[in-house]
XYZ file of C-alpha atoms in Angstrom:
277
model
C -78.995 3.946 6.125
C -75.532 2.516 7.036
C -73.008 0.745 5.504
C -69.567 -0.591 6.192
C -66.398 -0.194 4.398
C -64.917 -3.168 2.868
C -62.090 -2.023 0.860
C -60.807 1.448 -0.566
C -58.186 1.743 -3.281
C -56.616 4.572 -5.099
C -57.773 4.288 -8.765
C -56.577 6.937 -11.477
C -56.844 9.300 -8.733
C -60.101 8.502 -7.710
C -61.643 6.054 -5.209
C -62.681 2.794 -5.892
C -64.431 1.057 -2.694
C -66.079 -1.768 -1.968
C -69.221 -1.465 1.082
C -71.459 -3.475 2.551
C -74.838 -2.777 3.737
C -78.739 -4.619 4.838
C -81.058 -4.478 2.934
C -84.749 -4.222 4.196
C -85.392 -5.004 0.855
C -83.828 -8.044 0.457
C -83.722 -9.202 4.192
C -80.037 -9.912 3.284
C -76.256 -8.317 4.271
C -76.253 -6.821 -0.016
C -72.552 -5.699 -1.154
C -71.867 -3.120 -3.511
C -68.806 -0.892 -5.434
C -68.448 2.751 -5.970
C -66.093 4.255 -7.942
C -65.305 7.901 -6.922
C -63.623 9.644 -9.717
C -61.234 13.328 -8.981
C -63.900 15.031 -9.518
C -65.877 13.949 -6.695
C -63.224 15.923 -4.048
C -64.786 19.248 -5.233
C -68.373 18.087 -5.759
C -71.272 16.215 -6.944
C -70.719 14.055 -9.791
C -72.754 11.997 -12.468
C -73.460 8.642 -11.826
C -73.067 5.490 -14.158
C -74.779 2.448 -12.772
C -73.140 -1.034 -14.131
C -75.607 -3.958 -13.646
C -73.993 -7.375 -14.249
C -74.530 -10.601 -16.093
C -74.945 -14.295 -15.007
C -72.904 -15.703 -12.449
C -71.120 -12.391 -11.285
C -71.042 -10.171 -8.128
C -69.946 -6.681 -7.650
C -66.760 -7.721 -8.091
C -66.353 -8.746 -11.901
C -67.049 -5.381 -14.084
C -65.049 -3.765 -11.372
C -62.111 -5.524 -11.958
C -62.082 -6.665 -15.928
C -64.210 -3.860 -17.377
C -61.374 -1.117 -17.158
C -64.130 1.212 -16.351
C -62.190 3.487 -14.090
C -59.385 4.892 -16.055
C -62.313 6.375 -18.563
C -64.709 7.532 -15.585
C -61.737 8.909 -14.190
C -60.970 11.029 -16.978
C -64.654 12.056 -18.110
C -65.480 12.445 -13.411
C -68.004 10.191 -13.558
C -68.491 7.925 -10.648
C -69.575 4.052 -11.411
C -72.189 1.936 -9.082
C -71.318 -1.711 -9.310
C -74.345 -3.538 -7.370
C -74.137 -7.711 -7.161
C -76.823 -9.308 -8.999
C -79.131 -10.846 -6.036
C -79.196 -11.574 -2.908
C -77.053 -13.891 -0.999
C -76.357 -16.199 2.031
C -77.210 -18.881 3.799
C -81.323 -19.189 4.269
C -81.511 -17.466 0.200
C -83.332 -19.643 -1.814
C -80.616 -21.154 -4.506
C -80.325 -23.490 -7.534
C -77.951 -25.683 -8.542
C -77.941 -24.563 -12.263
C -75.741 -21.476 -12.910
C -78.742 -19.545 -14.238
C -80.924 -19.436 -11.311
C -80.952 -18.528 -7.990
C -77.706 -16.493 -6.451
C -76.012 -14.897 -8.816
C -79.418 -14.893 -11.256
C -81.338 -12.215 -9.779
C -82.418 -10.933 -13.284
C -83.511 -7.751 -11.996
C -87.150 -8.203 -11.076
C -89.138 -9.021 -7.640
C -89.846 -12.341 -7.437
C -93.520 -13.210 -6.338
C -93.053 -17.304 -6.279
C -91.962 -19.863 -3.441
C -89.141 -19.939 -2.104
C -87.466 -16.705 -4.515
C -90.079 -14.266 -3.302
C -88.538 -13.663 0.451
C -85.302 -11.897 -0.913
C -85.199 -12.244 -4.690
C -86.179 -8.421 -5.231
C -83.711 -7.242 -7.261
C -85.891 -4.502 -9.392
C -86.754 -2.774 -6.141
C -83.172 -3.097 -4.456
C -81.634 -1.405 -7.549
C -84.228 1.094 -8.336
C -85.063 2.287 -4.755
C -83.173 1.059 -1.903
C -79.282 1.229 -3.101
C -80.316 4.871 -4.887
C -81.160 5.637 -1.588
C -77.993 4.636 0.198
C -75.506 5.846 -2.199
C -77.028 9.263 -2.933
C -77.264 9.987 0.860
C -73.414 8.954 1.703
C -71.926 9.866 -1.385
C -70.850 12.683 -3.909
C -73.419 11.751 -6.722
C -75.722 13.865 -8.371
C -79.077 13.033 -8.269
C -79.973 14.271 -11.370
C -77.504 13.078 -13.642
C -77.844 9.400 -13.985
C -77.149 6.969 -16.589
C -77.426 3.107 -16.778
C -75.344 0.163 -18.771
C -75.162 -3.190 -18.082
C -73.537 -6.283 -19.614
C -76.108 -9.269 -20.742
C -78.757 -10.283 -17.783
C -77.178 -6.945 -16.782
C -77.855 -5.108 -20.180
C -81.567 -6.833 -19.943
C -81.896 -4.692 -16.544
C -80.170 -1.398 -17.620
C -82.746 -1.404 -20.943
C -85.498 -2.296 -18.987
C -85.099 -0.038 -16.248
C -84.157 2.801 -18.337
C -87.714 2.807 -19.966
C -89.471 2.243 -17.062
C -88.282 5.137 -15.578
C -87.221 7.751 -18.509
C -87.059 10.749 -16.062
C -84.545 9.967 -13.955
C -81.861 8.008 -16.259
C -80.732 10.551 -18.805
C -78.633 8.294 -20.731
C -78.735 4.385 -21.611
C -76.383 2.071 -23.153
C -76.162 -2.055 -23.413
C -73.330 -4.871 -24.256
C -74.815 -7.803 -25.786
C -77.846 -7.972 -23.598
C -80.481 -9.904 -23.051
C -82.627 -8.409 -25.557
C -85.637 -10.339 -25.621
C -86.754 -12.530 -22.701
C -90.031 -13.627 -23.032
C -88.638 -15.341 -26.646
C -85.705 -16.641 -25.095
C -84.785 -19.399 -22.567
C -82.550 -17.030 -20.539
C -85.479 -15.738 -19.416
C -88.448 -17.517 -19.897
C -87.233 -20.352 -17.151
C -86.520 -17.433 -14.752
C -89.775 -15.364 -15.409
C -91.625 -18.616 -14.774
C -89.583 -19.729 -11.884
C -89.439 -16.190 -10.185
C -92.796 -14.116 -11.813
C -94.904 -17.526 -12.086
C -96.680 -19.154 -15.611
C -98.621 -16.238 -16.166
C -97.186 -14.336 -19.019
C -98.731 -11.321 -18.374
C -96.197 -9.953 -15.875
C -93.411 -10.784 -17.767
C -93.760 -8.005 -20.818
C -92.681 -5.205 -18.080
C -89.081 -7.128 -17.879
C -88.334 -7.272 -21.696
C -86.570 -4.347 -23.344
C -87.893 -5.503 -27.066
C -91.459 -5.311 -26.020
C -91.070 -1.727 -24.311
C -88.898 -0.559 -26.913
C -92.192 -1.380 -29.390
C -94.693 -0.031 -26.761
C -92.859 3.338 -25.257
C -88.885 3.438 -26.280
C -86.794 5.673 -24.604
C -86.788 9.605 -25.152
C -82.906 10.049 -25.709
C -80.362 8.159 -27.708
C -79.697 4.135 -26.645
C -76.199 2.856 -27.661
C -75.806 -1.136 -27.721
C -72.937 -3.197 -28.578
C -73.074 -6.738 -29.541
C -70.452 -9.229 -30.634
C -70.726 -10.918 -33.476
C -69.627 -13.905 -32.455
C -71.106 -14.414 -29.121
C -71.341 -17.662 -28.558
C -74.843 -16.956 -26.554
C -76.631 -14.972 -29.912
C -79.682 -17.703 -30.282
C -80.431 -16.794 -26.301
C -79.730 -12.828 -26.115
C -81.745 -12.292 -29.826
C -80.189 -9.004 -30.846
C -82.415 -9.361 -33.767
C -85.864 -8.955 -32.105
C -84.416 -5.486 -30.237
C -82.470 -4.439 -33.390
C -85.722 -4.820 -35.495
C -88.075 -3.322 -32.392
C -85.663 0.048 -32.665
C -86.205 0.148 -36.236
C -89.797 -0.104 -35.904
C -89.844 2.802 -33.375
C -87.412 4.785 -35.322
C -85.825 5.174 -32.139
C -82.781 7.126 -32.180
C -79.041 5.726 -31.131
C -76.530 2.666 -32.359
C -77.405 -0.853 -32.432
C -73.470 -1.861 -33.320
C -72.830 -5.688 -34.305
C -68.645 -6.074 -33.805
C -67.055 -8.648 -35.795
C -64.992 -11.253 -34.108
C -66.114 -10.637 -30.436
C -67.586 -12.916 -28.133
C -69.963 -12.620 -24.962
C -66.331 -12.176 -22.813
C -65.203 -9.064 -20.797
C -62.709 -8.565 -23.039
C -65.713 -7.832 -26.023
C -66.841 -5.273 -22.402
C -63.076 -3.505 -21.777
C -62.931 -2.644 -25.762
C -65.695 -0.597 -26.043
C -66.259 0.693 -22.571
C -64.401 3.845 -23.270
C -67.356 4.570 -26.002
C -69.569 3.764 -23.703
C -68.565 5.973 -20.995
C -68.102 8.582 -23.048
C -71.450 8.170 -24.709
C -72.303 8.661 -21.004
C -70.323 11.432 -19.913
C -71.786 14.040 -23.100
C -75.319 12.838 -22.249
C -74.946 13.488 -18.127
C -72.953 16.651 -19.068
């Protein structure tokens, strides 16, 4: 599987580089970030994948999150992915929450998304692939966060596949879809009107029917100005339900920004690094 190299910076004494790949799985050029921390010079290190939100690319946790100085400090390496496929001949929308930039982590089966909107696949399979063949990752120490849409797809992929992320954590994300109009329009638009595929693709509904075997951390702002469309509530009252074990933290005075992100990454990677230990 090859790649090309973008960009490479020194970060805190690690690596952070941007590559660019294509995808068989999304019939698309795909570009991605990996942050190699110290560590990584005398060996394999855990991984922390960062899926995005709405709107943003590779590009945005990687630059406002201030991920690396932590992931530096506890070696842990960081996979930024973007958040769907791109280019000209990829099906697109003209409202912000659709199309490029919208992916919303699942394989579309629905005209005209279905050629290269397989985002679930791409993140789960493919990229794993790539980066644990070129890189200084360990295979079996893997963890998953993610910020809104991108907190939706770290939850739900986290309890779909249990054994091989050992740690999970979530800012403000998209906690229940199928209740919520940031997701219900993209379910339909990408999964099609029948409901019955959609349960696999919201974290409150697996959290009721299988949870997650560890600890699940989540931070939400309490003054997010998108709260009626992420419902914290419906996950918050699913963990309770399940007596599932972990933080469900509501922080005064934040909003859905990446500065609410960059204040409590440190906890998160840390959360992260003790788990992958």
């Amino acid at each position: 599987m090859k790649y090309e190299t973008v960009s490479e910076n020194r970060s805190f004494g690690g690596t952070q580089g941007v590559y660019r790949h294509k995808s068989q799985t999304t019939g698309t050029d795909m570009t991605f970030a990996v942050y190699l921390p110290p560590a990584a010079q005398y060996g394999k290190v855990p991984v922390l994948w960062y899926l995005s939100g709405l709107t943003c690319t590779h590009e945005n946790a990687m630059t406002k999150a201030g991920a690396q100085e932590w992931a530096s400090e506890y070696g842990i390496a960081l996979i930024f992915p973007d958040t769907s496929p791109r280019g000209e001949g990829v099906a697109n929308d003209d409202a912000y929450d659709l199309g490029q930039g919208a992916g919303f982590y699942v394989d579309a089966t629905e005209t005209p998304w279905a050629p290269h909107f397989k985002m679930w696949h791409y993140i789960t399979h493919e990229l794993p692939e790539l980066v644990f063949n070129n890189f200084q990752l360990d295979r079996d120490a893997q963890g998953i966060t993610g910020h809104s849409m991108g907190g939706h797809g770290a939850l739900t992929i986290a309890m779909t596949f249990p054994e091989r992320y050992k740690s999970v954590s979530a800012f403000a994300p998209i906690a229940n879809p199928t209740e919520s109009d940031w997701g219900r329009k993209q379910f339909t638009a990408y999964l099609g009107a029948d409901k019955s595929g959609w349960s696999k693709h919201d974290s409150t509904i697996l959290m009721r029917e299988k949870g997650y075997p560890g600890e699940v951390l989540i931070d939400q702002g309490a003054s997010d100005q998108f709260l009626n469309l992420l419902k914290p509530e419906a996950l918050a009252h699913a963990m309770m339900e399940r007596r599932q074990p972990g933080e469900f933290r509501m922080q005064e005075g934040y909003d859905h920004s990446y500065f609410f992100v960059q204040t409590f990454m440190p906890d998160h990677i840390r959360w992260h690094a003790e788990r992958l230990a």
